[in-house]
Amino acid sequence: MPPLLDKENVKMTDCTDCNVFQFCQFLKLLGKIMILLVLLIVGLTYYAVIIATSVPGLYEGGAGMKTWSLFVIITFHYLVFMLLWSYFTAIATDPGRVPPGWHPFADEEEAAFELERLHYASYQPANKSVRPRFCKKCQAWKPPRTHHDSMSGTCVLKMDHYCIWVLNCVGLLNYKAFLLFLVYTFLATFLATAALVNGFVIYFKELQEEDPHPSAKPAVLFLAFVIDAAFALAIVGFLIMHCRMIAKNMTTIEMYEKRRSATGPWRFDRGAKQNFLEVFGKSRSRWFVPAYTKEEVRELLSNNLRFRPPDSDDAELTVSRSFSNNV
C-alpha cells in the first residue's frame, strides 16, 4: 500500500513538528504550575474564610454572626471538597480515545479498500452516504466530533479543548468533571467573597488610620477577597458559555467551526433536556457528582463511536464491526 504521506511532505513538516513539540512541552510545564497555583489559591482562601474569619466569628460574634459563620464553615467545606474532587477527576480521567482499529465502514474489507484509495487526491468514498474522516497524524479513521490532541498525540472523542488548568484535554469522559469544577469553583469563590467583605472594609480602615503596628491579617483577607472576586467574575462568563453549548449539544471547537461555516441547524442537537442528560447522565442523584458509572461510560462511548450519515435521524446509525468487538 502506498504511504499516505510522501517523504517531501515529511521533511517539510519536520520543523513544524519540532516547534509543536516544544510548545506542548511548555504547556505541560505551565499546566503543572497552574495545578500548584490552584492549590495555593484554595489554601489561601481556606485560611482567610475559615481560620481567620469564620472560626473567630463562631466564638466571638453575636447570634447572627455565629449563625452566618456556622453556615459558611459547613458550606465552604462541602464546596471545597467537591471542587477538589471535580478538579482531580478532570485531571486524572482519560477524555476518551478512539479504540485501535475503529472505522466507520460495514466491514474490515471495505475499510481496507477505502484506506488504500485514500492517498489519491481525488478520493471519494465508494459509499456516498458515508463521509469518513481520517487523521493523518494518528494514521487512523476517526468518528464524527473527534479531533486530534497534539498534547497527547491521540484523537479525542467529542473534544472540547485542551485546558492548562487541568493539564489535560477536555473531552467526552471528563467534560462533566470539568464543568462541575467550574460550578463548584464559582460557588466557593462567591461564598468566599461574601464572607470576606468585612475584612475588605477593615483593610481600608486600617490604611486610613495609619496604624504604626498594622496587622498582616487584614492584608491577607484583602488579597483573598480580590482573588476570589476576580475568579468568580471570570468563571461566571465561562459557565454561561458552556451552558449555552450544552443546550445545543456543542463543543467549544464546534461552536467556533459553526460560526465560520454559518450552516443551518446543528445536526447533533437533540433538544436541551436530552443534551443535558447526555453530559450529566439520567440519574438525578449523580448530576452533581464528577464521575460516571461503568454503564454510563459504556453508553457514552457507544453513542459517540457510532457513525452518523449526513441528514440521518438519531435512530439511523451505523457502527463499525471493530467497535462492536471493542465495547
mmCIF file of C-alpha atoms in Angstrom:
data_model
loop_
_atom_site.group_PDB
_atom_site.id
_atom_site.type_symbol
_atom_site.label_atom_id
_atom_site.label_comp_id
_atom_site.label_asym_id
_atom_site.label_seq_id
_atom_site.Cartn_x
_atom_site.Cartn_y
_atom_site.Cartn_z
ATOM 1 C CA MET A 1 0.000 0.000 0.000
ATOM 2 C CA PRO A 2 1.443 3.448 -0.903
ATOM 3 C CA PRO A 3 2.294 5.688 2.060
ATOM 4 C CA LEU A 4 -0.265 8.346 2.852
ATOM 5 C CA LEU A 5 2.469 10.945 3.389
ATOM 6 C CA ASP A 6 5.404 11.156 0.986
ATOM 7 C CA LYS A 7 8.974 11.916 2.021
ATOM 8 C CA GLU A 8 8.897 15.525 0.810
ATOM 9 C CA ASN A 9 5.877 16.305 2.954
ATOM 10 C CA VAL A 10 7.538 14.645 5.943
ATOM 11 C CA LYS A 11 10.649 16.802 5.512
ATOM 12 C CA MET A 12 8.575 19.955 5.248
ATOM 13 C CA THR A 13 6.754 19.165 8.464
ATOM 14 C CA ASP A 14 9.863 18.253 10.493
ATOM 15 C CA CYS A 15 10.458 21.837 11.627
ATOM 16 C CA THR A 16 6.774 22.383 12.365
ATOM 17 C CA ASP A 17 6.576 19.169 14.366
ATOM 18 C CA CYS A 18 9.616 20.256 16.375
ATOM 19 C CA ASN A 19 8.019 23.624 17.177
ATOM 20 C CA VAL A 20 4.757 21.950 18.138
ATOM 21 C CA PHE A 21 6.641 19.537 20.411
ATOM 22 C CA GLN A 22 8.446 22.393 22.158
ATOM 23 C CA PHE A 23 5.194 24.296 22.569
ATOM 24 C CA CYS A 24 3.494 21.203 24.022
ATOM 25 C CA GLN A 25 6.349 20.740 26.488
ATOM 26 C CA PHE A 26 5.947 24.373 27.546
ATOM 27 C CA LEU A 27 2.203 23.906 28.057
ATOM 28 C CA LYS A 28 2.784 20.799 30.158
ATOM 29 C CA LEU A 29 5.185 22.708 32.388
ATOM 30 C CA LEU A 30 2.746 25.610 32.587
ATOM 31 C CA GLY A 31 -0.049 23.171 33.447
ATOM 32 C CA LYS A 32 1.915 21.816 36.417
ATOM 33 C CA ILE A 33 2.421 25.373 37.632
ATOM 34 C CA MET A 34 -1.311 26.005 37.258
ATOM 35 C CA ILE A 35 -2.137 22.992 39.432
ATOM 36 C CA LEU A 36 0.135 24.350 42.167
ATOM 37 C CA LEU A 37 -1.449 27.773 41.714
ATOM 38 C CA VAL A 38 -4.948 26.330 42.165
ATOM 39 C CA LEU A 39 -3.906 24.548 45.356
ATOM 40 C CA LEU A 40 -2.218 27.718 46.621
ATOM 41 C CA ILE A 41 -5.363 29.777 46.000
ATOM 42 C CA VAL A 42 -7.505 27.130 47.719
ATOM 43 C CA GLY A 43 -5.154 27.176 50.726
ATOM 44 C CA LEU A 44 -5.111 30.979 50.902
ATOM 45 C CA THR A 45 -8.886 31.173 50.629
ATOM 46 C CA TYR A 46 -9.369 28.444 53.236
ATOM 47 C CA TYR A 47 -7.177 30.315 55.703
ATOM 48 C CA ALA A 48 -8.923 33.624 55.061
ATOM 49 C CA VAL A 49 -12.505 32.294 55.119
ATOM 50 C CA ILE A 50 -12.318 29.591 57.792
ATOM 51 C CA ILE A 51 -9.371 30.207 60.107
ATOM 52 C CA ALA A 52 -9.155 34.000 60.026
ATOM 53 C CA THR A 53 -12.858 34.880 59.657
ATOM 54 C CA SER A 54 -15.461 32.193 60.352
ATOM 55 C CA VAL A 55 -13.944 30.395 63.344
ATOM 56 C CA PRO A 56 -13.380 33.639 65.316
ATOM 57 C CA GLY A 57 -16.885 34.766 64.337
ATOM 58 C CA LEU A 58 -18.313 31.496 65.619
ATOM 59 C CA TYR A 59 -16.863 32.070 69.095
ATOM 60 C CA GLU A 60 -16.715 35.863 69.423
ATOM 61 C CA GLY A 61 -19.666 37.202 67.396
ATOM 62 C CA GLY A 62 -23.320 37.708 68.263
ATOM 63 C CA ALA A 63 -26.143 35.308 67.438
ATOM 64 C CA GLY A 64 -26.411 36.466 63.821
ATOM 65 C CA MET A 65 -22.644 36.270 63.283
ATOM 66 C CA LYS A 66 -22.474 32.797 64.831
ATOM 67 C CA THR A 67 -25.235 31.531 62.537
ATOM 68 C CA TRP A 68 -23.566 33.030 59.461
ATOM 69 C CA SER A 69 -20.142 31.686 60.476
ATOM 70 C CA LEU A 70 -21.545 28.174 61.016
ATOM 71 C CA PHE A 71 -23.241 28.299 57.622
ATOM 72 C CA VAL A 72 -20.013 29.435 55.939
ATOM 73 C CA ILE A 73 -17.915 26.754 57.659
ATOM 74 C CA ILE A 74 -20.229 23.885 56.666
ATOM 75 C CA THR A 75 -20.996 25.090 53.151
ATOM 76 C CA PHE A 76 -17.436 26.116 52.303
ATOM 77 C CA HIS A 77 -16.012 22.758 53.393
ATOM 78 C CA TYR A 78 -18.543 20.958 51.185
ATOM 79 C CA LEU A 79 -17.813 23.186 48.186
ATOM 80 C CA VAL A 80 -14.035 22.868 48.557
ATOM 81 C CA PHE A 81 -14.320 19.072 48.828
ATOM 82 C CA MET A 82 -16.468 18.868 45.683
ATOM 83 C CA LEU A 83 -14.249 21.402 43.908
ATOM 84 C CA LEU A 84 -11.098 19.361 44.545
ATOM 85 C CA TRP A 85 -12.851 16.084 43.708
ATOM 86 C CA SER A 86 -14.048 17.510 40.386
ATOM 87 C CA TYR A 87 -10.668 19.104 39.704
ATOM 88 C CA PHE A 88 -8.558 15.999 40.189
ATOM 89 C CA THR A 89 -11.127 13.883 38.352
ATOM 90 C CA ALA A 90 -10.827 16.191 35.338
ATOM 91 C CA ILE A 91 -7.029 15.888 35.586
ATOM 92 C CA ALA A 92 -6.842 12.116 36.006
ATOM 93 C CA THR A 93 -9.679 10.955 33.721
ATOM 94 C CA ASP A 94 -8.893 9.941 30.168
ATOM 95 C CA PRO A 95 -11.013 12.248 27.972
ATOM 96 C CA GLY A 96 -11.963 9.380 25.660
ATOM 97 C CA ARG A 97 -9.785 7.904 22.931
ATOM 98 C CA VAL A 98 -10.714 6.227 19.671
ATOM 99 C CA PRO A 99 -10.263 2.431 20.069
ATOM 100 C CA PRO A 100 -7.491 0.942 17.887
ATOM 101 C CA GLY A 101 -8.860 -0.359 14.606
ATOM 102 C CA TRP A 102 -12.081 1.669 14.682
ATOM 103 C CA HIS A 103 -13.596 2.501 11.288
ATOM 104 C CA PRO A 104 -16.971 3.719 10.013
ATOM 105 C CA PHE A 105 -17.414 1.067 7.331
ATOM 106 C CA ALA A 106 -19.547 -2.045 7.176
ATOM 107 C CA ASP A 107 -16.658 -4.500 7.499
ATOM 108 C CA GLU A 108 -12.873 -4.825 7.554
ATOM 109 C CA GLU A 109 -12.691 -5.491 3.819
ATOM 110 C CA GLU A 110 -14.416 -2.223 2.945
ATOM 111 C CA ALA A 111 -12.267 -0.366 5.489
ATOM 112 C CA ALA A 112 -9.065 -1.738 3.913
ATOM 113 C CA PHE A 113 -10.357 -0.846 0.431
ATOM 114 C CA GLU A 114 -11.140 2.760 1.430
ATOM 115 C CA LEU A 115 -7.798 3.105 3.201
ATOM 116 C CA GLU A 116 -5.964 2.031 0.041
ATOM 117 C CA ARG A 117 -7.839 4.613 -2.041
ATOM 118 C CA LEU A 118 -7.350 7.400 0.498
ATOM 119 C CA HIS A 119 -3.926 8.527 -0.742
ATOM 120 C CA TYR A 120 -5.358 9.683 -4.068
ATOM 121 C CA ALA A 121 -6.071 13.411 -4.265
ATOM 122 C CA SER A 122 -9.432 12.813 -5.936
ATOM 123 C CA TYR A 123 -10.556 10.406 -3.200
ATOM 124 C CA GLN A 124 -14.307 9.981 -2.783
ATOM 125 C CA PRO A 125 -15.829 7.195 -0.645
ATOM 126 C CA ALA A 126 -17.437 4.359 -2.566
ATOM 127 C CA ASN A 127 -20.483 4.669 -0.324
ATOM 128 C CA LYS A 128 -21.710 8.252 -0.898
ATOM 129 C CA SER A 129 -23.761 8.193 2.327
ATOM 130 C CA VAL A 130 -20.567 7.773 4.351
ATOM 131 C CA ARG A 131 -18.193 10.703 4.744
ATOM 132 C CA PRO A 132 -15.250 9.267 6.681
ATOM 133 C CA ARG A 133 -12.682 11.371 8.480
ATOM 134 C CA PHE A 134 -9.064 10.283 8.628
ATOM 135 C CA CYS A 135 -6.370 11.560 10.984
ATOM 136 C CA LYS A 136 -3.041 11.809 9.168
ATOM 137 C CA LYS A 137 -1.141 12.148 12.428
ATOM 138 C CA CYS A 138 -2.657 9.029 14.027
ATOM 139 C CA GLN A 139 -2.953 7.290 10.638
ATOM 140 C CA ALA A 140 -6.410 6.096 11.642
ATOM 141 C CA TRP A 141 -10.083 6.734 10.939
ATOM 142 C CA LYS A 142 -11.872 8.922 13.434
ATOM 143 C CA PRO A 143 -15.565 9.266 14.352
ATOM 144 C CA PRO A 144 -17.547 12.486 13.952
ATOM 145 C CA ARG A 145 -16.826 15.183 16.561
ATOM 146 C CA THR A 146 -13.360 13.743 17.137
ATOM 147 C CA HIS A 147 -10.238 15.903 16.933
ATOM 148 C CA HIS A 148 -6.522 15.302 17.267
ATOM 149 C CA ASP A 149 -4.968 16.394 20.555
ATOM 150 C CA SER A 150 -1.357 17.402 19.933
ATOM 151 C CA MET A 151 -0.546 17.286 23.643
ATOM 152 C CA SER A 152 -1.249 13.573 23.954
ATOM 153 C CA GLY A 153 -0.708 12.690 20.296
ATOM 154 C CA THR A 154 -4.085 10.932 20.053
ATOM 155 C CA CYS A 155 -7.570 11.646 18.752
ATOM 156 C CA VAL A 156 -10.107 12.587 21.449
ATOM 157 C CA LEU A 157 -13.817 11.837 21.249
ATOM 158 C CA LYS A 158 -16.055 14.925 21.409
ATOM 159 C CA MET A 159 -13.012 17.064 22.114
ATOM 160 C CA ASP A 160 -13.831 20.435 23.663
ATOM 161 C CA HIS A 161 -10.419 21.996 24.239
ATOM 162 C CA TYR A 162 -7.073 21.471 25.922
ATOM 163 C CA CYS A 163 -7.053 23.121 29.347
ATOM 164 C CA ILE A 164 -3.764 24.015 31.012
ATOM 165 C CA TRP A 165 -5.598 24.421 34.342
ATOM 166 C CA VAL A 166 -6.304 20.679 34.441
ATOM 167 C CA LEU A 167 -3.226 19.623 32.447
ATOM 168 C CA ASN A 168 -5.479 17.504 30.277
ATOM 169 C CA CYS A 169 -7.635 17.593 27.211
ATOM 170 C CA VAL A 170 -11.315 18.108 27.988
ATOM 171 C CA GLY A 171 -13.365 15.588 26.051
ATOM 172 C CA LEU A 172 -16.186 13.095 26.220
ATOM 173 C CA LEU A 173 -15.392 11.372 29.520
ATOM 174 C CA ASN A 174 -14.104 14.266 31.641
ATOM 175 C CA TYR A 175 -16.250 17.146 30.353
ATOM 176 C CA LYS A 176 -18.756 16.639 33.186
ATOM 177 C CA ALA A 177 -15.987 16.768 35.806
ATOM 178 C CA PHE A 178 -14.584 19.911 34.191
ATOM 179 C CA LEU A 179 -17.985 21.615 34.233
ATOM 180 C CA LEU A 180 -18.585 20.680 37.863
ATOM 181 C CA PHE A 181 -15.139 22.041 38.703
ATOM 182 C CA LEU A 182 -16.241 25.370 37.228
ATOM 183 C CA VAL A 183 -19.577 25.246 39.083
ATOM 184 C CA TYR A 184 -18.093 24.443 42.492
ATOM 185 C CA THR A 185 -15.250 26.926 41.989
ATOM 186 C CA PHE A 186 -17.738 29.675 41.206
ATOM 187 C CA LEU A 187 -19.896 28.841 44.238
ATOM 188 C CA ALA A 188 -16.875 28.592 46.543
ATOM 189 C CA THR A 189 -15.329 31.872 45.367
ATOM 190 C CA PHE A 190 -18.701 33.632 45.510
ATOM 191 C CA LEU A 191 -19.237 32.450 49.099
ATOM 192 C CA ALA A 192 -15.667 33.404 50.000
ATOM 193 C CA THR A 193 -16.155 36.883 48.544
ATOM 194 C CA ALA A 194 -19.316 37.358 50.613
ATOM 195 C CA ALA A 195 -17.581 36.089 53.773
ATOM 196 C CA LEU A 196 -14.580 38.372 53.282
ATOM 197 C CA VAL A 197 -16.399 41.648 52.609
ATOM 198 C CA ASN A 198 -15.952 42.722 56.232
ATOM 199 C CA GLY A 199 -12.217 42.001 56.104
ATOM 200 C CA PHE A 200 -12.013 44.006 52.869
ATOM 201 C CA VAL A 201 -13.560 47.020 54.637
ATOM 202 C CA ILE A 202 -11.312 46.633 57.691
ATOM 203 C CA TYR A 203 -8.235 46.691 55.473
ATOM 204 C CA PHE A 204 -9.099 50.124 54.080
ATOM 205 C CA LYS A 205 -9.997 51.438 57.547
ATOM 206 C CA GLU A 206 -6.554 50.495 58.817
ATOM 207 C CA LEU A 207 -4.972 52.224 55.833
ATOM 208 C CA GLN A 208 -6.788 55.452 56.723
ATOM 209 C CA GLU A 209 -5.900 55.209 60.422
ATOM 210 C CA GLU A 210 -2.187 54.792 59.642
ATOM 211 C CA ASP A 211 -1.602 52.306 62.438
ATOM 212 C CA PRO A 212 2.170 52.174 63.282
ATOM 213 C CA HIS A 213 1.839 48.454 64.005
ATOM 214 C CA PRO A 214 -0.582 47.171 61.369
ATOM 215 C CA SER A 215 -1.689 43.545 61.437
ATOM 216 C CA ALA A 216 -0.961 41.311 58.469
ATOM 217 C CA LYS A 217 -4.364 39.646 58.796
ATOM 218 C CA PRO A 218 -6.415 42.395 57.023
ATOM 219 C CA ALA A 219 -3.916 42.388 54.142
ATOM 220 C CA VAL A 220 -4.339 38.608 53.736
ATOM 221 C CA LEU A 221 -8.120 38.961 53.828
ATOM 222 C CA PHE A 222 -7.936 41.757 51.258
ATOM 223 C CA LEU A 223 -5.756 39.663 48.933
ATOM 224 C CA ALA A 224 -8.065 36.641 49.251
ATOM 225 C CA PHE A 225 -11.110 38.841 48.632
ATOM 226 C CA VAL A 226 -9.636 40.301 45.430
ATOM 227 C CA ILE A 227 -8.535 36.902 44.081
ATOM 228 C CA ASP A 228 -11.848 35.189 44.846
ATOM 229 C CA ALA A 229 -13.922 38.050 43.438
ATOM 230 C CA ALA A 230 -11.849 38.046 40.243
ATOM 231 C CA PHE A 231 -12.218 34.279 39.806
ATOM 232 C CA ALA A 232 -15.962 34.390 40.499
ATOM 233 C CA LEU A 233 -16.472 37.078 37.849
ATOM 234 C CA ALA A 234 -14.281 35.288 35.301
ATOM 235 C CA ILE A 235 -15.786 31.844 35.830
ATOM 236 C CA VAL A 236 -19.398 33.004 35.578
ATOM 237 C CA GLY A 237 -18.687 34.004 31.974
ATOM 238 C CA PHE A 238 -17.303 30.548 31.163
ATOM 239 C CA LEU A 239 -20.293 28.900 32.849
ATOM 240 C CA ILE A 240 -22.757 30.916 30.770
ATOM 241 C CA MET A 241 -20.875 29.986 27.588
ATOM 242 C CA HIS A 242 -20.789 26.276 28.452
ATOM 243 C CA CYS A 243 -24.464 26.264 29.492
ATOM 244 C CA ARG A 244 -25.353 27.613 26.068
ATOM 245 C CA MET A 245 -23.196 24.968 24.393
ATOM 246 C CA ILE A 246 -24.718 22.155 26.469
ATOM 247 C CA ALA A 247 -28.200 23.337 25.476
ATOM 248 C CA LYS A 248 -27.156 22.928 21.816
ATOM 249 C CA ASN A 249 -25.011 19.791 22.329
ATOM 250 C CA MET A 250 -21.972 21.626 21.032
ATOM 251 C CA THR A 251 -18.302 21.733 21.998
ATOM 252 C CA THR A 252 -16.061 24.786 22.059
ATOM 253 C CA ILE A 253 -14.348 23.658 18.843
ATOM 254 C CA GLU A 254 -17.700 23.047 17.138
ATOM 255 C CA MET A 255 -19.021 26.418 18.288
ATOM 256 C CA TYR A 256 -16.191 28.259 16.510
ATOM 257 C CA GLU A 257 -16.373 25.980 13.463
ATOM 258 C CA LYS A 258 -20.108 26.624 13.144
ATOM 259 C CA ARG A 259 -19.565 30.376 13.395
ATOM 260 C CA ARG A 260 -17.125 30.220 10.493
ATOM 261 C CA SER A 261 -19.243 27.950 8.325
ATOM 262 C CA ALA A 262 -22.604 29.603 9.151
ATOM 263 C CA THR A 263 -24.504 26.387 8.409
ATOM 264 C CA GLY A 264 -28.095 25.510 9.280
ATOM 265 C CA PRO A 265 -29.426 23.764 12.410
ATOM 266 C CA TRP A 266 -26.862 21.760 14.361
ATOM 267 C CA ARG A 267 -27.410 18.108 13.495
ATOM 268 C CA PHE A 268 -26.372 16.799 16.941
ATOM 269 C CA ASP A 269 -28.876 18.982 18.792
ATOM 270 C CA ARG A 270 -31.457 16.651 20.375
ATOM 271 C CA GLY A 271 -33.187 19.285 22.496
ATOM 272 C CA ALA A 272 -31.986 20.992 25.682
ATOM 273 C CA LYS A 273 -33.181 18.240 28.038
ATOM 274 C CA GLN A 274 -31.632 15.328 26.121
ATOM 275 C CA ASN A 275 -28.448 17.322 25.560
ATOM 276 C CA PHE A 276 -28.170 17.933 29.307
ATOM 277 C CA LEU A 277 -28.777 14.263 30.125
ATOM 278 C CA GLU A 278 -26.109 13.238 27.615
ATOM 279 C CA VAL A 279 -23.494 15.111 29.654
ATOM 280 C CA PHE A 280 -24.728 14.674 33.233
ATOM 281 C CA GLY A 281 -26.465 11.295 32.991
ATOM 282 C CA LYS A 282 -30.016 10.160 33.594
ATOM 283 C CA SER A 283 -29.698 9.675 37.362
ATOM 284 C CA ARG A 284 -30.548 12.934 39.150
ATOM 285 C CA SER A 285 -28.683 11.818 42.264
ATOM 286 C CA ARG A 286 -25.457 11.757 40.239
ATOM 287 C CA TRP A 287 -25.839 15.020 38.333
ATOM 288 C CA PHE A 288 -23.532 16.867 40.712
ATOM 289 C CA VAL A 289 -21.045 14.019 41.212
ATOM 290 C CA PRO A 290 -17.938 14.237 38.970
ATOM 291 C CA ALA A 291 -17.985 10.579 37.979
ATOM 292 C CA TYR A 292 -19.778 8.176 35.650
ATOM 293 C CA THR A 293 -20.871 4.636 36.342
ATOM 294 C CA LYS A 294 -19.491 1.866 34.110
ATOM 295 C CA GLU A 295 -22.830 1.667 32.340
ATOM 296 C CA GLU A 296 -22.827 5.430 31.691
ATOM 297 C CA VAL A 297 -19.292 5.251 30.283
ATOM 298 C CA ARG A 298 -20.302 2.370 28.039
ATOM 299 C CA GLU A 299 -23.322 4.287 26.768
ATOM 300 C CA LEU A 300 -21.283 7.445 26.136
ATOM 301 C CA LEU A 301 -18.683 5.535 24.146
ATOM 302 C CA SER A 302 -21.356 3.646 22.228
ATOM 303 C CA ASN A 303 -23.183 6.834 21.234
ATOM 304 C CA ASN A 304 -20.041 8.719 20.234
ATOM 305 C CA LEU A 305 -18.360 5.920 18.320
ATOM 306 C CA ARG A 306 -21.383 5.498 16.089
ATOM 307 C CA PHE A 307 -21.109 6.963 12.632
ATOM 308 C CA ARG A 308 -23.958 9.319 11.709
ATOM 309 C CA PRO A 309 -24.574 9.655 7.970
ATOM 310 C CA PRO A 310 -25.450 13.209 6.871
ATOM 311 C CA ASP A 311 -29.079 14.243 7.388
ATOM 312 C CA SER A 312 -29.937 10.977 9.166
ATOM 313 C CA ASP A 313 -32.191 10.527 12.156
ATOM 314 C CA ASP A 314 -30.690 9.534 15.516
ATOM 315 C CA ALA A 315 -32.193 6.076 15.112
ATOM 316 C CA GLU A 316 -30.434 5.525 11.789
ATOM 317 C CA LEU A 317 -26.932 4.867 12.989
ATOM 318 C CA THR A 318 -24.268 2.542 11.712
ATOM 319 C CA VAL A 319 -21.449 1.279 13.843
ATOM 320 C CA SER A 320 -18.298 -0.478 12.705
ATOM 321 C CA ARG A 321 -17.656 -4.105 13.476
ATOM 322 C CA SER A 322 -14.340 -3.196 15.096
ATOM 323 C CA PHE A 323 -16.213 -1.028 17.593
ATOM 324 C CA SER A 324 -18.605 -3.848 18.428
ATOM 325 C CA ASN A 325 -15.628 -6.020 19.273
ATOM 326 C CA ASN A 326 -14.051 -3.353 21.490
ATOM 327 C CA VAL A 327 -17.048 -2.294 23.616
#
